[in-house]
Short mmCIF file of C-alpha atoms in Angstrom, two decimals:
data_model
loop_
_atom_site.label_atom_id
_atom_site.label_comp_id
_atom_site.label_asym_id
_atom_site.label_seq_id
_atom_site.Cartn_x
_atom_site.Cartn_y
_atom_site.Cartn_z
CA UNK A 20 -17.57 25.90 -68.05
CA UNK A 21 -17.24 26.32 -64.33
CA UNK A 22 -16.50 23.58 -61.86
CA UNK A 23 -16.89 23.50 -58.14
CA UNK A 24 -14.19 22.26 -55.83
CA UNK A 25 -14.71 21.60 -52.14
CA UNK A 26 -11.60 22.31 -50.08
CA UNK A 27 -11.03 21.28 -46.48
CA UNK A 28 -8.15 22.77 -44.53
CA UNK A 29 -7.16 21.40 -41.16
CA UNK A 30 -4.20 21.60 -38.85
CA UNK A 31 -4.72 18.54 -36.69
CA UNK A 32 -1.35 17.01 -35.80
CA UNK A 33 -1.20 13.48 -37.15
CA UNK A 34 0.21 10.86 -34.82
CA UNK A 35 1.28 7.49 -36.19
CA UNK A 36 1.20 5.12 -33.21
CA UNK A 37 3.67 2.67 -34.77
CA UNK A 38 6.24 5.40 -35.45
CA UNK A 39 5.68 6.81 -31.95
CA UNK A 40 6.47 3.39 -30.49
CA UNK A 41 9.69 3.21 -32.54
CA UNK A 42 10.68 6.68 -31.32
CA UNK A 43 9.92 5.78 -27.70
CA UNK A 44 11.93 2.59 -28.07
CA UNK A 45 14.93 4.71 -28.97
CA UNK A 46 15.41 3.77 -32.61
CA UNK A 47 17.13 6.22 -34.95
CA UNK A 48 15.29 7.43 -38.04
CA UNK A 49 17.23 5.04 -40.29
CA UNK A 50 16.54 2.06 -38.00
CA UNK A 51 12.88 3.04 -37.75
CA UNK A 52 12.62 3.24 -41.55
CA UNK A 53 14.23 -0.20 -41.91
CA UNK A 54 11.78 -1.69 -39.42
CA UNK A 55 8.83 -0.08 -41.19
CA UNK A 56 10.02 -1.45 -44.53
CA UNK A 57 10.35 -4.90 -42.96
CA UNK A 58 6.76 -4.66 -41.73
CA UNK A 59 5.58 -4.48 -45.33
CA UNK A 60 4.29 -0.90 -45.25
CA UNK A 61 5.60 -0.08 -48.74
CA UNK A 62 3.56 -2.90 -50.28
CA UNK A 63 0.51 -2.02 -48.19
CA UNK A 64 0.50 1.68 -49.13
CA UNK A 65 2.26 1.82 -52.47
CA UNK A 66 4.62 4.48 -51.08
CA UNK A 67 8.23 4.82 -52.16
CA UNK A 68 11.24 4.45 -49.89
CA UNK A 69 11.86 8.20 -50.15
CA UNK A 70 8.34 9.04 -49.04
CA UNK A 71 8.65 6.62 -46.12
CA UNK A 72 11.95 8.26 -45.10
CA UNK A 73 10.38 11.73 -45.20
CA UNK A 74 7.29 10.57 -43.34
CA UNK A 75 9.38 9.01 -40.56
CA UNK A 76 11.58 12.11 -40.23
CA UNK A 77 8.52 14.33 -40.09
CA UNK A 78 7.00 12.27 -37.27
CA UNK A 79 10.28 12.23 -35.37
CA UNK A 80 10.52 16.04 -35.58
CA UNK A 81 6.99 16.32 -34.23
CA UNK A 82 7.75 13.95 -31.33
CA UNK A 83 10.92 15.88 -30.44
CA UNK A 84 8.92 19.11 -30.29
CA UNK A 85 6.21 17.45 -28.18
CA UNK A 86 8.70 15.96 -25.72
CA UNK A 87 9.20 19.12 -23.67
CA UNK A 88 5.42 19.27 -23.20
CA UNK A 89 5.30 15.60 -22.22
CA UNK A 90 7.69 16.40 -19.35
CA UNK A 91 4.81 18.41 -17.83
CA UNK A 92 1.66 16.81 -19.30
CA UNK A 93 -0.82 19.55 -18.25
CA UNK A 94 1.09 21.87 -20.61
CA UNK A 95 0.25 19.55 -23.50
CA UNK A 96 -3.44 19.96 -22.74
CA UNK A 97 -3.33 23.75 -22.60
CA UNK A 98 -0.93 24.57 -25.47
CA UNK A 99 -2.29 25.81 -28.81
CA UNK A 100 0.55 24.97 -31.18
CA UNK A 101 -0.37 21.32 -31.76
CA UNK A 102 -4.00 20.52 -32.44
CA UNK A 103 -4.28 17.06 -30.93
CA UNK A 104 -7.61 15.48 -29.92
CA UNK A 105 -7.92 14.66 -26.17
CA UNK A 106 -7.88 10.90 -26.78
CA UNK A 107 -4.62 11.26 -28.69
CA UNK A 108 -3.13 13.46 -25.97
CA UNK A 109 -3.93 10.78 -23.40
CA UNK A 110 -2.29 8.13 -25.59
CA UNK A 111 0.87 10.24 -26.04
CA UNK A 112 1.20 10.80 -22.29
CA UNK A 113 0.42 7.24 -21.23
CA UNK A 114 2.87 5.69 -23.67
CA UNK A 115 5.59 8.22 -22.94
CA UNK A 116 5.47 7.30 -19.24
CA UNK A 117 5.05 3.57 -19.80
CA UNK A 118 8.10 1.48 -18.88
CA UNK A 119 9.59 -1.93 -19.51
CA UNK A 120 9.33 -4.56 -16.76
CA UNK A 121 12.94 -5.62 -17.39
CA UNK A 122 14.18 -2.05 -16.94
CA UNK A 123 12.23 -1.17 -13.80
CA UNK A 124 13.40 -4.38 -12.09
CA UNK A 125 17.00 -3.24 -12.59
CA UNK A 126 16.51 0.16 -10.92
CA UNK A 127 13.69 -0.50 -8.43
CA UNK A 128 14.73 0.59 -4.95
CA UNK A 129 17.88 2.33 -6.13
CA UNK A 130 18.54 6.01 -5.60
CA UNK A 131 17.40 7.97 -8.65
CA UNK A 132 20.70 9.82 -8.96
CA UNK A 133 23.57 10.39 -11.38
CA UNK A 134 25.30 7.34 -9.93
CA UNK A 135 22.49 5.05 -10.99
CA UNK A 136 22.21 6.82 -14.35
CA UNK A 137 25.83 5.86 -15.05
CA UNK A 138 24.74 2.21 -14.88
CA UNK A 139 22.26 2.59 -17.73
CA UNK A 140 24.80 1.41 -20.32
CA UNK A 141 25.12 -1.90 -18.49
CA UNK A 142 21.35 -2.15 -17.98
CA UNK A 143 20.79 -1.53 -21.69
CA UNK A 144 23.22 -4.31 -22.59
CA UNK A 145 21.70 -6.72 -20.06
CA UNK A 146 18.05 -6.10 -20.97
CA UNK A 147 18.35 -5.45 -24.71
CA UNK A 148 16.48 -2.14 -24.27
CA UNK A 149 18.09 0.73 -26.19
CA UNK A 150 20.13 3.18 -24.13
CA UNK A 151 17.94 6.03 -25.31
CA UNK A 152 14.81 4.27 -24.05
CA UNK A 153 16.54 3.45 -20.73
CA UNK A 154 17.39 7.12 -20.29
CA UNK A 155 13.81 8.19 -21.04
CA UNK A 156 12.38 5.74 -18.52
CA UNK A 157 14.94 6.65 -15.85
CA UNK A 158 14.38 10.38 -16.36
CA UNK A 159 10.61 9.84 -16.11
CA UNK A 160 11.03 8.03 -12.78
CA UNK A 161 13.28 10.80 -11.49
CA UNK A 162 10.97 13.57 -12.73
CA UNK A 163 7.90 12.10 -11.07
CA UNK A 164 9.85 11.47 -7.85
CA UNK A 165 11.08 15.07 -7.65
CA UNK A 166 7.63 16.52 -8.23
CA UNK A 167 5.69 14.42 -5.70
CA UNK A 168 8.18 13.39 -3.00
CA UNK A 169 7.33 16.18 -0.54
CA UNK A 170 3.72 16.83 -1.47
CA UNK A 171 0.86 16.62 0.97
CA UNK A 172 -1.91 14.19 0.11
CA UNK A 173 -2.27 10.85 -1.65
CA UNK A 174 0.78 9.83 -3.67
CA UNK A 175 -1.36 8.26 -6.42
CA UNK A 176 -3.64 11.30 -6.60
CA UNK A 177 -0.68 13.68 -6.80
CA UNK A 178 0.88 11.67 -9.62
CA UNK A 179 -2.40 11.60 -11.53
CA UNK A 180 -2.94 15.32 -11.04
CA UNK A 181 0.53 16.40 -12.19
CA UNK A 182 1.19 13.78 -14.88
CA UNK A 183 -2.31 12.80 -16.04
CA UNK A 184 -1.58 9.09 -15.94
CA UNK A 185 -4.15 6.31 -15.78
CA UNK A 186 -4.95 4.91 -12.35
CA UNK A 187 -2.95 1.73 -12.97
CA UNK A 188 0.15 3.54 -14.24
CA UNK A 189 -0.08 6.13 -11.43
CA UNK A 190 -0.14 3.28 -8.89
CA UNK A 191 2.93 1.74 -10.52
CA UNK A 192 4.76 5.08 -10.31
CA UNK A 193 3.69 5.42 -6.66
CA UNK A 194 5.40 2.08 -5.99
CA UNK A 195 8.55 3.24 -7.81
CA UNK A 196 8.64 6.50 -5.81
CA UNK A 197 8.00 4.64 -2.53
CA UNK A 198 10.76 2.10 -3.21
CA UNK A 199 13.23 4.78 -4.32
CA UNK A 200 12.57 6.83 -1.20
CA UNK A 201 12.96 3.90 1.21
CA UNK A 202 15.74 2.22 -0.80
CA UNK A 203 14.34 -1.32 -0.48
CA UNK A 204 16.76 -3.97 -1.70
CA UNK A 205 15.31 -5.79 -4.72
CA UNK A 206 18.41 -6.86 -6.65
CA UNK A 207 19.71 -9.77 -4.56
CA UNK A 208 19.81 -13.13 -6.32
CA UNK A 209 17.21 -14.66 -4.01
CA UNK A 210 14.74 -11.91 -4.98
CA UNK A 211 15.14 -12.29 -8.75
CA UNK A 212 12.10 -14.56 -9.02
CA UNK A 213 9.88 -11.64 -7.94
CA UNK A 214 8.33 -9.40 -10.58
CA UNK A 215 7.78 -5.66 -10.44
CA UNK A 216 4.09 -6.47 -9.95
CA UNK A 217 4.92 -8.43 -6.79
CA UNK A 218 6.83 -5.50 -5.32
CA UNK A 219 4.21 -2.97 -6.45
CA UNK A 220 1.50 -5.01 -4.71
CA UNK A 221 3.49 -4.93 -1.45
CA UNK A 222 4.24 -1.21 -1.88
CA UNK A 223 0.54 -0.45 -2.12
CA UNK A 224 -0.18 -2.35 1.12
CA UNK A 225 2.67 -0.62 2.92
CA UNK A 226 1.60 2.83 1.70
CA UNK A 227 -1.93 2.18 2.92
CA UNK A 228 -0.91 0.88 6.36
CA UNK A 229 2.67 1.67 7.34
CA UNK A 230 3.22 5.27 6.20
CA UNK A 231 2.50 8.58 7.91
CA UNK A 232 -0.55 8.94 5.69
CA UNK A 233 -2.09 5.82 7.22
CA UNK A 234 -2.67 7.80 10.42
CA UNK A 235 -2.59 11.46 9.31
CA UNK A 236 -3.76 12.62 5.89
CA UNK A 237 -2.50 16.20 6.41
CA UNK A 238 1.25 15.61 6.70
CA UNK A 239 3.84 16.21 3.99
CA UNK A 240 5.44 13.06 2.47
CA UNK A 241 2.45 11.16 3.90
CA UNK A 242 2.61 8.28 1.41
CA UNK A 243 6.36 8.34 0.85
CA UNK A 244 7.90 7.99 4.32
CA UNK A 245 7.29 5.08 6.65
CA UNK A 246 5.78 6.03 10.01
CA UNK A 247 8.88 6.13 12.24
CA UNK A 248 6.83 6.01 15.46
CA UNK A 249 5.08 2.88 14.23
CA UNK A 250 8.44 1.27 13.39
CA UNK A 251 9.75 2.12 16.85
CA UNK A 252 6.67 0.65 18.49
CA UNK A 253 7.13 -2.65 16.65
CA UNK A 254 9.84 -3.55 19.17
CA UNK A 255 7.00 -4.18 21.62
CA UNK A 256 6.03 -7.26 19.61
CA UNK A 257 9.20 -9.09 20.71
CA UNK A 258 7.36 -10.21 23.82
CA UNK A 259 5.55 -12.76 21.64
CA UNK A 260 8.76 -14.73 21.21
CA UNK A 261 10.77 -13.56 24.25
CA UNK A 262 8.10 -14.69 26.74
CA UNK A 263 8.19 -18.50 26.67
CA UNK A 264 4.67 -18.85 28.07
CA UNK A 265 3.23 -16.55 25.41
CA UNK A 266 5.15 -18.34 22.66
CA UNK A 267 3.95 -21.75 23.84
CA UNK A 268 0.35 -20.57 24.18
CA UNK A 269 0.44 -18.95 20.74
CA UNK A 270 1.72 -22.21 19.24
CA UNK A 271 -0.93 -24.22 21.07
CA UNK A 272 -3.76 -22.00 19.82
CA UNK A 273 -2.57 -22.20 16.22
CA UNK A 274 -1.95 -25.95 16.28
CA UNK A 275 -5.31 -26.71 17.92
CA UNK A 276 -7.17 -24.80 15.23
CA UNK A 277 -5.19 -26.08 12.24
CA UNK A 278 -4.88 -29.76 13.21
CA UNK A 279 -6.39 -31.80 10.39
CA UNK A 280 -6.61 -28.74 8.10
CA UNK A 281 -2.99 -28.47 6.93
CA UNK A 282 -1.26 -30.97 4.67
CA UNK A 283 2.03 -29.84 6.23
CA UNK A 284 0.77 -29.80 9.82
CA UNK A 285 3.69 -31.78 11.29
CA UNK A 286 6.21 -29.52 9.52
CA UNK A 287 4.38 -26.42 10.75
CA UNK A 288 4.22 -27.71 14.31
CA UNK A 289 7.93 -28.57 14.33
CA UNK A 290 8.96 -25.23 12.82
CA UNK A 291 6.40 -22.92 14.47
CA UNK A 292 8.77 -21.24 16.90
CA UNK A 293 11.42 -20.56 14.24
CA UNK A 294 8.82 -19.09 11.88
CA UNK A 295 7.32 -16.96 14.65
CA UNK A 296 10.72 -15.69 15.76
CA UNK A 297 11.52 -14.82 12.15
CA UNK A 298 8.33 -12.81 11.61
CA UNK A 299 8.52 -10.99 14.94
CA UNK A 300 12.24 -10.27 14.71
CA UNK A 301 11.76 -8.73 11.26
CA UNK A 302 9.33 -6.29 12.90
CA UNK A 303 11.63 -5.52 15.82
CA UNK A 304 14.55 -4.65 13.51
CA UNK A 305 12.70 -2.11 11.39
CA UNK A 306 13.98 0.75 13.54
CA UNK A 307 17.26 0.63 11.56
CA UNK A 308 17.48 1.94 8.01
CA UNK A 309 19.54 -1.02 6.81
CA UNK A 310 16.97 -3.47 8.13
CA UNK A 311 14.19 -1.50 6.44
CA UNK A 312 16.12 -1.76 3.18
CA UNK A 313 16.54 -5.53 3.68
CA UNK A 314 12.87 -6.15 4.48
CA UNK A 315 12.17 -8.33 1.44
CA UNK A 316 15.45 -10.22 1.80
CA UNK A 317 14.54 -11.01 5.42
CA UNK A 318 10.98 -12.08 4.58
CA UNK A 319 12.24 -14.48 1.94
CA UNK A 320 14.99 -15.85 4.20
CA UNK A 321 12.95 -16.11 7.41
CA UNK A 322 9.62 -17.32 6.03
CA UNK A 323 9.37 -17.99 2.30
CA UNK A 324 12.44 -20.23 1.96
CA UNK A 325 11.75 -22.39 5.07
CA UNK A 326 8.15 -22.99 3.95
CA UNK A 327 9.21 -23.65 0.40
CA UNK A 328 11.85 -26.17 1.53
CA UNK A 329 9.08 -28.08 3.36
CA UNK A 330 6.87 -27.85 0.24
CA UNK A 331 4.03 -25.89 1.79
CA UNK A 332 1.16 -25.40 -0.68
CA UNK A 333 0.07 -21.76 -1.03
CA UNK A 334 -3.29 -22.50 0.59
CA UNK A 335 -1.56 -23.94 3.67
CA UNK A 336 0.56 -20.79 3.89
CA UNK A 337 -2.65 -18.73 3.74
CA UNK A 338 -4.37 -20.80 6.44
CA UNK A 339 -1.33 -20.61 8.70
CA UNK A 340 -0.84 -16.86 8.36
CA UNK A 341 -4.52 -16.15 8.96
CA UNK A 342 -4.60 -18.24 12.11
CA UNK A 343 -1.16 -17.15 13.29
CA UNK A 344 -2.25 -13.53 13.08
CA UNK A 345 -5.80 -13.96 14.47
CA UNK A 346 -4.90 -16.17 17.44
CA UNK A 347 -2.85 -13.39 19.05
CA UNK A 348 -6.17 -11.79 20.03
CA UNK A 349 -6.73 -14.73 22.40
CA UNK A 350 -3.47 -14.16 24.28
CA UNK A 351 -4.53 -12.52 27.53
CA UNK A 352 -1.02 -11.38 28.40
CA UNK A 353 -0.50 -9.50 25.13
CA UNK A 354 -1.32 -5.76 25.14
CA UNK A 355 -0.45 -4.59 21.62
CA UNK A 356 -3.32 -5.91 19.51
CA UNK A 357 -3.77 -2.81 17.31
CA UNK A 358 -0.03 -2.61 16.62
CA UNK A 359 0.03 -6.31 15.76
CA UNK A 360 -2.91 -5.97 13.36
CA UNK A 361 -1.32 -3.00 11.60
CA UNK A 362 1.89 -4.97 11.15
CA UNK A 363 0.51 -8.40 10.28
CA UNK A 364 -2.33 -7.15 8.09
CA UNK A 365 0.24 -5.86 5.63
CA UNK A 366 2.80 -8.60 6.19
CA UNK A 367 0.32 -11.42 5.49
CA UNK A 368 -0.62 -9.85 2.16
CA UNK A 369 3.02 -9.36 1.20
CA UNK A 370 4.08 -12.88 2.21
CA UNK A 371 1.29 -14.48 0.21
CA UNK A 372 2.38 -12.46 -2.81
CA UNK A 373 6.05 -13.35 -2.28
CA UNK A 374 5.31 -17.05 -1.84
CA UNK A 375 5.42 -18.83 -5.19
CA UNK A 376 4.87 -22.52 -4.42
#
């Protein structure tokens, strides 16, 4: 009697997403096995503890071999050793470069150097993220920074091209690179209420409007370095608060338009000159590297905290900033309208994001 047997042979690399997450989170094989047991996988599958141990070790070996390819994602797409479907490749890359909010807030704006890497032990203890995961995330930030920091063209496009990240994750990495390059202070106590998303939102506005790439798309570092000529020119805005007639006229125009529209009108009217001096002086100081680094500290001190202490609703802040910015166009003695718009267009967006009423 003869019998027929159909045999299928394949060499597709199997990826268990749950085990991959445990590996990315920095758990050892034994810890990963314990967590899998706790999840009830033995009961669900009928497997033995020994099989689960072997399965976990096998996945970990595969991930270790894949890691060198994940450091340069295009290599993962073009290699022939591991047969991984495109959708799985994308998942491996995206999750490898994903990061924890708590971790990125600790290193955002710091130099991506050995000095910062020495602090990872403390960051791991503070955040509860394993040291191994902290190192992976830090090394990813540093790797992306080194590859794209001096490239010509869009920062987001360059990151997507060389690391094959999704648009959202590429934009987040662009913010990380931009903050690392300009060394913006984000760790002060008064800035702790701000999330990475808040800073990333501001980074995107600044990249679009305040960098070299905002005026010339053919320069190197176009989305990484702030436009030094623009920062120098911002000193011209001081006339808005140094010239008493201009300051008084500016206040009059804003107050005339907003009377009856703001719930905090009397507070705004009383504090207008201090707020205006704060916003203009922030601009005038951006010629110095230290003042560039302290930009967010200054914005919170000079604008957010005074408005918050007077209990301005967010909508009143929006109405004020819109009118404060627009009314400058009616000042006949002011000759720097385009410069003002380039500065305030970004600043208004950032301030509204920073203001949590």
